[in-house]
Coordinates of C-alpha atoms in Angstrom, one line a residue:
M1 CA 106.7 148.2 123.8
T2 CA 108.2 147.6 127.2
V3 CA 106.4 145.0 129.3
L4 CA 106.2 145.7 133.1
D5 CA 105.8 142.6 135.2
T6 CA 103.8 142.5 138.4
R7 CA 106.7 143.2 140.6
A8 CA 107.7 146.2 138.6
L9 CA 104.2 147.6 138.8
N10 CA 104.2 146.8 142.6
R11 CA 107.3 148.9 143.2
A12 CA 106.0 151.8 141.1
T13 CA 102.8 151.8 143.1
L14 CA 104.7 151.7 146.4
A15 CA 106.9 154.6 145.3
R16 CA 104.0 156.7 144.2
Q17 CA 102.0 155.9 147.3
H18 CA 104.8 156.9 149.7
L19 CA 104.9 153.3 150.9
L20 CA 108.4 152.6 149.7
T21 CA 109.9 155.4 151.7
R22 CA 108.0 157.6 154.1
S23 CA 107.7 161.2 152.8
D24 CA 108.4 164.4 154.8
T25 CA 105.7 166.3 152.9
S26 CA 102.9 168.1 154.7
V27 CA 99.5 166.5 155.3
P28 CA 97.6 168.7 152.7
Q29 CA 100.4 168.0 150.2
A30 CA 100.2 164.3 150.8
V31 CA 96.4 164.3 150.6
A32 CA 96.7 166.2 147.3
H33 CA 99.3 163.9 145.9
L34 CA 97.3 160.8 146.8
C35 CA 94.2 162.3 145.1
G36 CA 92.5 161.9 148.5
L37 CA 92.1 159.0 150.9
Q38 CA 89.0 156.9 151.2
A39 CA 87.4 157.8 154.5
Q40 CA 84.0 156.3 155.2
E41 CA 85.6 154.9 158.3
P42 CA 86.7 158.2 159.9
Q43 CA 89.8 157.1 161.8
E44 CA 91.4 155.1 159.0
P45 CA 93.0 158.0 157.1
F46 CA 95.2 158.7 160.2
I47 CA 96.7 155.2 159.8
G48 CA 97.1 155.6 156.1
L49 CA 99.0 158.9 156.7
W50 CA 101.1 157.4 159.5
S51 CA 102.3 154.7 157.2
R52 CA 103.2 157.2 154.5
L53 CA 104.6 160.3 156.3
S54 CA 107.7 160.8 158.5
D55 CA 106.9 161.8 162.0
F56 CA 103.1 162.2 161.3
K57 CA 101.1 163.5 164.2
P58 CA 97.3 163.2 164.4
E59 CA 96.9 166.8 165.2
Q60 CA 98.3 167.7 161.8
L61 CA 95.3 166.1 160.1
D62 CA 92.9 167.6 162.7
D63 CA 94.3 171.1 161.9
A64 CA 93.9 170.5 158.2
L65 CA 90.2 169.5 158.7
T66 CA 89.3 172.3 161.2
G67 CA 91.4 174.8 159.1
R68 CA 89.4 173.8 156.0
T69 CA 92.4 172.9 153.8
V70 CA 91.2 169.3 153.8
V71 CA 87.5 168.3 153.7
R72 CA 85.4 165.1 153.9
T73 CA 83.0 164.7 151.1
H74 CA 81.3 162.2 148.7
L75 CA 83.4 162.1 145.5
M76 CA 85.1 159.2 143.8
R77 CA 82.8 156.2 143.4
R78 CA 80.2 157.9 145.6
T79 CA 82.4 157.1 148.5
V80 CA 83.4 159.5 151.3
H81 CA 86.9 160.7 150.7
L82 CA 89.3 163.0 152.4
V83 CA 90.5 165.5 149.8
T84 CA 92.0 168.9 149.7
S85 CA 89.5 171.7 149.5
D86 CA 91.0 172.8 146.2
D87 CA 90.5 169.4 144.7
A88 CA 86.9 169.1 146.1
L89 CA 86.0 172.4 144.4
A90 CA 87.8 171.6 141.1
W91 CA 86.6 168.0 140.7
R92 CA 83.1 168.0 142.1
A93 CA 81.2 169.2 139.0
R94 CA 83.0 166.5 136.9
H95 CA 81.6 163.9 139.2
D96 CA 78.0 165.2 139.5
T97 CA 76.5 163.0 136.7
M98 CA 78.2 159.9 138.1
L99 CA 77.0 160.6 141.6
R100 CA 73.4 161.0 140.5
Q101 CA 73.5 157.9 138.3
R102 CA 75.0 155.7 141.1
V103 CA 72.2 156.7 143.6
L104 CA 69.5 156.3 141.0
G105 CA 71.0 152.9 140.0
T106 CA 71.0 151.8 143.6
Y107 CA 67.3 152.8 144.2
P108 CA 65.6 152.8 140.8
R109 CA 62.1 152.0 142.1
E110 CA 62.2 154.2 145.2
L111 CA 63.3 157.3 143.2
A112 CA 61.3 156.7 140.1
G113 CA 59.5 159.9 138.9
I114 CA 61.3 162.3 141.1
D115 CA 62.4 165.6 139.5
L116 CA 66.0 165.7 140.6
D117 CA 66.5 169.4 139.8
E118 CA 63.4 170.4 141.8
L119 CA 64.5 168.3 144.8
A120 CA 68.0 169.8 144.6
T121 CA 66.7 173.3 144.5
A122 CA 64.4 172.6 147.5
G123 CA 67.3 171.1 149.4
R124 CA 69.6 174.1 148.8
C125 CA 66.9 176.4 150.0
V126 CA 66.7 174.5 153.3
M127 CA 70.5 174.7 153.6
A128 CA 70.6 178.4 152.7
D129 CA 70.4 179.4 156.4
Q130 CA 74.0 178.0 156.7
R131 CA 73.0 175.8 159.6
P132 CA 74.7 172.4 159.6
R133 CA 72.2 169.5 159.5
T134 CA 72.2 165.8 159.7
M135 CA 70.8 163.9 156.8
R136 CA 67.7 163.1 158.9
E137 CA 67.1 166.8 159.6
L138 CA 67.4 167.7 156.0
V139 CA 65.0 165.0 154.9
Q140 CA 62.5 166.0 157.6
A141 CA 62.4 169.5 156.2
L142 CA 61.4 168.1 152.7
E143 CA 59.5 164.9 153.3
D144 CA 56.1 166.6 153.2
R145 CA 56.8 167.4 149.5
W146 CA 58.4 164.1 148.7
P147 CA 56.6 161.6 151.0
G148 CA 57.1 158.5 148.8
P149 CA 60.8 157.5 149.1
P150 CA 62.2 156.1 152.3
R151 CA 64.0 158.7 154.4
R152 CA 67.3 157.0 154.0
V153 CA 67.0 156.8 150.2
L154 CA 66.0 160.5 149.9
G155 CA 68.7 161.5 152.2
E156 CA 71.4 159.7 150.3
L157 CA 70.2 161.3 147.1
L158 CA 70.4 164.7 148.6
V159 CA 73.7 164.6 150.5
A160 CA 75.7 162.2 148.3
A161 CA 74.6 163.4 144.9
L162 CA 72.4 166.4 144.5
I163 CA 74.0 168.9 146.9
P164 CA 77.8 169.0 147.2
M165 CA 78.3 168.6 150.9
A166 CA 81.1 168.7 153.4
Q167 CA 81.0 166.5 156.5
L168 CA 82.0 168.9 159.3
P169 CA 84.3 168.3 162.2
P170 CA 84.4 166.9 164.8
R171 CA 83.5 164.0 162.4
G172 CA 86.8 162.6 161.3
L173 CA 89.0 164.1 164.0
W174 CA 91.4 161.9 165.9
Q175 CA 89.9 159.5 168.4
Q176 CA 86.5 161.3 168.3
S177 CA 83.2 159.7 167.7
A178 CA 80.8 162.1 166.1
G179 CA 77.8 161.9 163.8
V180 CA 77.7 163.4 160.3
R181 CA 76.6 167.0 160.1
N182 CA 76.5 168.4 156.6
L183 CA 77.0 171.9 155.1
P184 CA 77.2 172.7 151.4
L185 CA 80.8 172.7 150.3
A186 CA 80.6 176.3 149.0
T187 CA 79.3 177.5 152.3
W188 CA 81.9 175.6 154.4
L189 CA 84.8 176.6 152.2
E190 CA 83.5 180.1 151.4
R191 CA 84.3 179.5 147.7
D192 CA 82.1 178.4 144.8
I193 CA 82.5 175.0 143.1
D194 CA 84.4 175.4 139.8
P195 CA 82.0 175.1 136.8
L196 CA 82.8 172.6 134.1
P197 CA 84.8 174.4 131.4
A198 CA 83.3 174.4 127.9
A199 CA 86.6 173.5 126.3
H200 CA 87.0 170.4 124.2
G201 CA 89.2 167.5 125.4
D202 CA 87.7 167.3 129.0
P203 CA 90.3 169.5 130.8
V204 CA 89.1 168.5 134.2
G205 CA 89.2 164.8 133.3
R206 CA 92.7 165.4 131.9
Q207 CA 93.9 166.8 135.2
L208 CA 92.3 163.8 137.0
L209 CA 94.2 161.5 134.6
R210 CA 97.5 163.1 135.2
R211 CA 97.0 163.3 139.0
Y212 CA 95.9 159.7 139.1
L213 CA 99.0 158.5 137.2
A214 CA 101.3 160.5 139.5
A215 CA 99.9 158.6 142.5
Y216 CA 98.9 155.2 140.9
G217 CA 100.6 154.7 137.6
P218 CA 101.5 153.0 135.4
A219 CA 97.8 152.1 134.9
A220 CA 95.2 151.2 132.4
S221 CA 92.2 153.2 131.6
A222 CA 90.1 150.6 133.4
D223 CA 92.1 151.2 136.5
L224 CA 91.4 154.9 136.2
R225 CA 87.7 154.2 135.8
A226 CA 87.7 151.9 138.8
W227 CA 89.4 154.5 141.0
C228 CA 87.2 157.5 140.2
G229 CA 83.9 155.9 139.0
L230 CA 83.8 158.0 135.9
A231 CA 83.3 156.3 132.5
G232 CA 87.0 156.0 131.5
L233 CA 87.5 159.6 130.6
P234 CA 88.1 158.8 126.9
A235 CA 88.3 162.4 125.7
A236 CA 90.9 163.2 128.4
V237 CA 93.0 160.2 127.6
K238 CA 92.9 161.0 123.9
A239 CA 93.9 164.6 124.6
A240 CA 96.7 163.7 126.9
R241 CA 98.1 160.7 125.0
D242 CA 101.0 162.6 123.4
E243 CA 102.1 163.7 126.8
L244 CA 102.3 160.1 128.2
V245 CA 104.4 157.0 127.8
V246 CA 102.9 153.6 127.1
F247 CA 103.7 150.2 128.5
R248 CA 102.1 146.8 128.5
D249 CA 101.5 144.5 131.5
E250 CA 102.0 140.7 131.3
R251 CA 98.4 140.3 130.2
G252 CA 98.9 142.6 127.2
R253 CA 96.9 145.6 128.7
E254 CA 98.0 149.0 127.7
L255 CA 99.3 151.0 130.6
L256 CA 99.7 154.8 130.6
D257 CA 102.1 156.8 132.6
L258 CA 103.8 160.1 133.1
P259 CA 107.2 160.2 131.5
D260 CA 109.2 161.3 134.5
A261 CA 107.3 159.4 137.2
P262 CA 109.3 157.0 139.4
R263 CA 109.5 153.4 138.3
P264 CA 111.9 151.7 140.7
H265 CA 113.8 148.6 139.9
P266 CA 111.7 145.5 140.7
D267 CA 114.3 144.3 143.1
T268 CA 114.1 147.5 145.3
P269 CA 113.5 146.4 148.9
A270 CA 110.0 147.1 150.2
P271 CA 109.5 147.6 154.0
V272 CA 106.6 146.3 156.0
R273 CA 103.6 148.7 156.0
F274 CA 100.3 148.5 157.9
L275 CA 97.4 149.8 155.8
P276 CA 94.0 151.0 157.0
A277 CA 90.7 149.6 155.9
F278 CA 89.8 150.5 152.3
D279 CA 93.2 151.9 151.4
N280 CA 93.4 153.1 147.9
A281 CA 96.8 151.6 147.3
V282 CA 94.7 148.4 146.9
L283 CA 91.3 149.7 145.9
G284 CA 92.6 152.3 143.4
Y285 CA 92.8 149.8 140.5
H286 CA 90.6 147.5 138.5
D287 CA 93.4 145.0 138.4
R288 CA 94.6 144.8 141.9
G289 CA 97.0 142.0 141.2
R290 CA 100.0 144.2 141.6
V291 CA 99.4 144.4 145.3
I292 CA 97.1 141.5 146.4
D293 CA 96.8 137.9 145.3
A294 CA 93.5 136.8 143.7
P295 CA 92.4 134.5 146.6
H296 CA 92.5 137.5 149.0
L297 CA 90.7 140.0 146.9
G298 CA 87.7 139.9 149.1
L299 CA 89.7 141.3 152.0
S300 CA 90.1 144.6 150.2
V301 CA 86.4 145.4 149.9
A302 CA 85.3 143.9 153.2
G303 CA 87.0 146.5 155.5
H304 CA 90.0 144.4 156.6
R305 CA 93.1 146.2 157.6
L306 CA 96.0 144.9 155.7
V307 CA 99.7 144.3 156.1
L308 CA 102.2 144.6 153.2
V309 CA 105.2 142.4 153.3
D310 CA 107.6 142.7 150.4
G311 CA 105.1 145.1 148.9
R312 CA 102.1 142.6 148.8
V313 CA 99.1 142.0 151.1
T314 CA 100.4 139.2 153.3
A315 CA 98.4 139.6 156.6
T316 CA 95.5 141.3 158.2
W317 CA 95.5 143.2 161.5
T318 CA 93.1 144.1 164.2
V319 CA 93.1 145.8 167.6
R320 CA 91.0 144.2 170.3
G321 CA 91.3 145.4 173.8
N322 CA 95.0 145.8 174.6
H323 CA 96.1 143.5 171.8
L324 CA 97.3 144.3 168.3
R325 CA 96.8 141.0 166.4
V326 CA 98.4 140.2 163.1
S327 CA 97.1 137.2 161.1
P328 CA 99.4 136.1 158.2
L329 CA 98.0 134.8 155.0
R330 CA 101.1 132.8 154.2
P331 CA 104.1 131.5 156.1
L332 CA 106.5 134.3 157.1
T333 CA 110.2 133.9 157.2
A334 CA 111.9 134.7 160.5
P335 CA 113.2 138.1 159.2
E336 CA 109.7 138.9 157.9
R337 CA 108.2 138.1 161.3
E338 CA 110.7 140.3 163.0
A339 CA 110.0 143.2 160.6
V340 CA 106.2 142.8 161.0
R341 CA 106.5 142.7 164.8
A342 CA 108.8 145.8 164.8
E343 CA 106.4 147.8 162.6
A344 CA 103.4 146.6 164.7
Q345 CA 105.1 147.9 167.9
D346 CA 105.6 151.3 166.3
L347 CA 102.0 151.4 165.1
S348 CA 100.9 150.5 168.7
A349 CA 102.7 153.5 170.0
F350 CA 101.1 155.7 167.4
L351 CA 97.6 154.5 168.1
D352 CA 98.0 155.4 171.8
A353 CA 95.2 152.9 172.6
D354 CA 96.7 151.2 175.7
I355 CA 98.0 148.4 173.5
E356 CA 100.2 146.2 175.7
H357 CA 100.7 143.2 173.4
V358 CA 101.5 142.5 169.8
R359 CA 100.3 139.0 168.8
L360 CA 101.5 137.4 165.6
D361 CA 99.3 134.4 164.8
T362 CA 100.5 131.2 163.5
E363 CA 100.4 131.4 159.7
N364 CA 97.5 130.0 157.8

């Protein structure tokens, strides 16, 4: 069985993530290919798409959100994601149990004894008037019947688990600061959520597996589980195994992949790329070693914006006032510093935030 070293896995990830070469695909097509973008920080997906798409303009994502081809919703790992409307409707039912379990696991004492189906029905009745509501407004309409849990806890249960919700624009539009207003997905998209099929072999999970491998593979089942939050999708993996190819990593883990997916040569040059906070090119794996070194793993979950040099996390970046500051995590060569500075200048122009200076710190 072929063993893929870390560099080979790195180049495969970069190719699948449109980070090796920028793609000329449309915004909805890119969001679909990437299986969504993590989006709890509303402006970050714009940076993620700029780093992946040729000639990306913020209004392209704005149009997709207001045109309802792309939607903000709680999905993978109970995290707000930007996904296509088709995927939100196709995948939501498969995530329902996980979403409930994650909220209940976070607040076991506060939510003890609550009839979830009764609460969900009551919440849907409130939202049936098709009026967008904040989480607070929804909870206020129900707290007389459920006075025990804290408002925040009851609200999270309702909007992140029990009622499939869309977060409506202007939330998530370019350079706009707007609170969260919720509307049921089926109301906002004017289409019902797909029910789970009764067929054996977990067909929805099988689609998730194939889509994940197209954007993240080769990958282990633990990586798939870490990305979506679902329990490994064993039936889907078993049903799809004959359609997949199998590799090993240097630790001996079994890696699954699509037969015709790109796996570039490990020596393929990788350009500098600036990533947003919580980018799934890093977070989409259980074993993130293909992209980030172990001493820096905490950066990936702490909301730091990251810089890839030669395909690996090598610096962080911030914008403060009129400065874009890059802080390397290792010494950079002169050509690397030049490439980082050039990409930072292009990013500054894209951000259109009166950035006048790019500062590249002395390496740690």
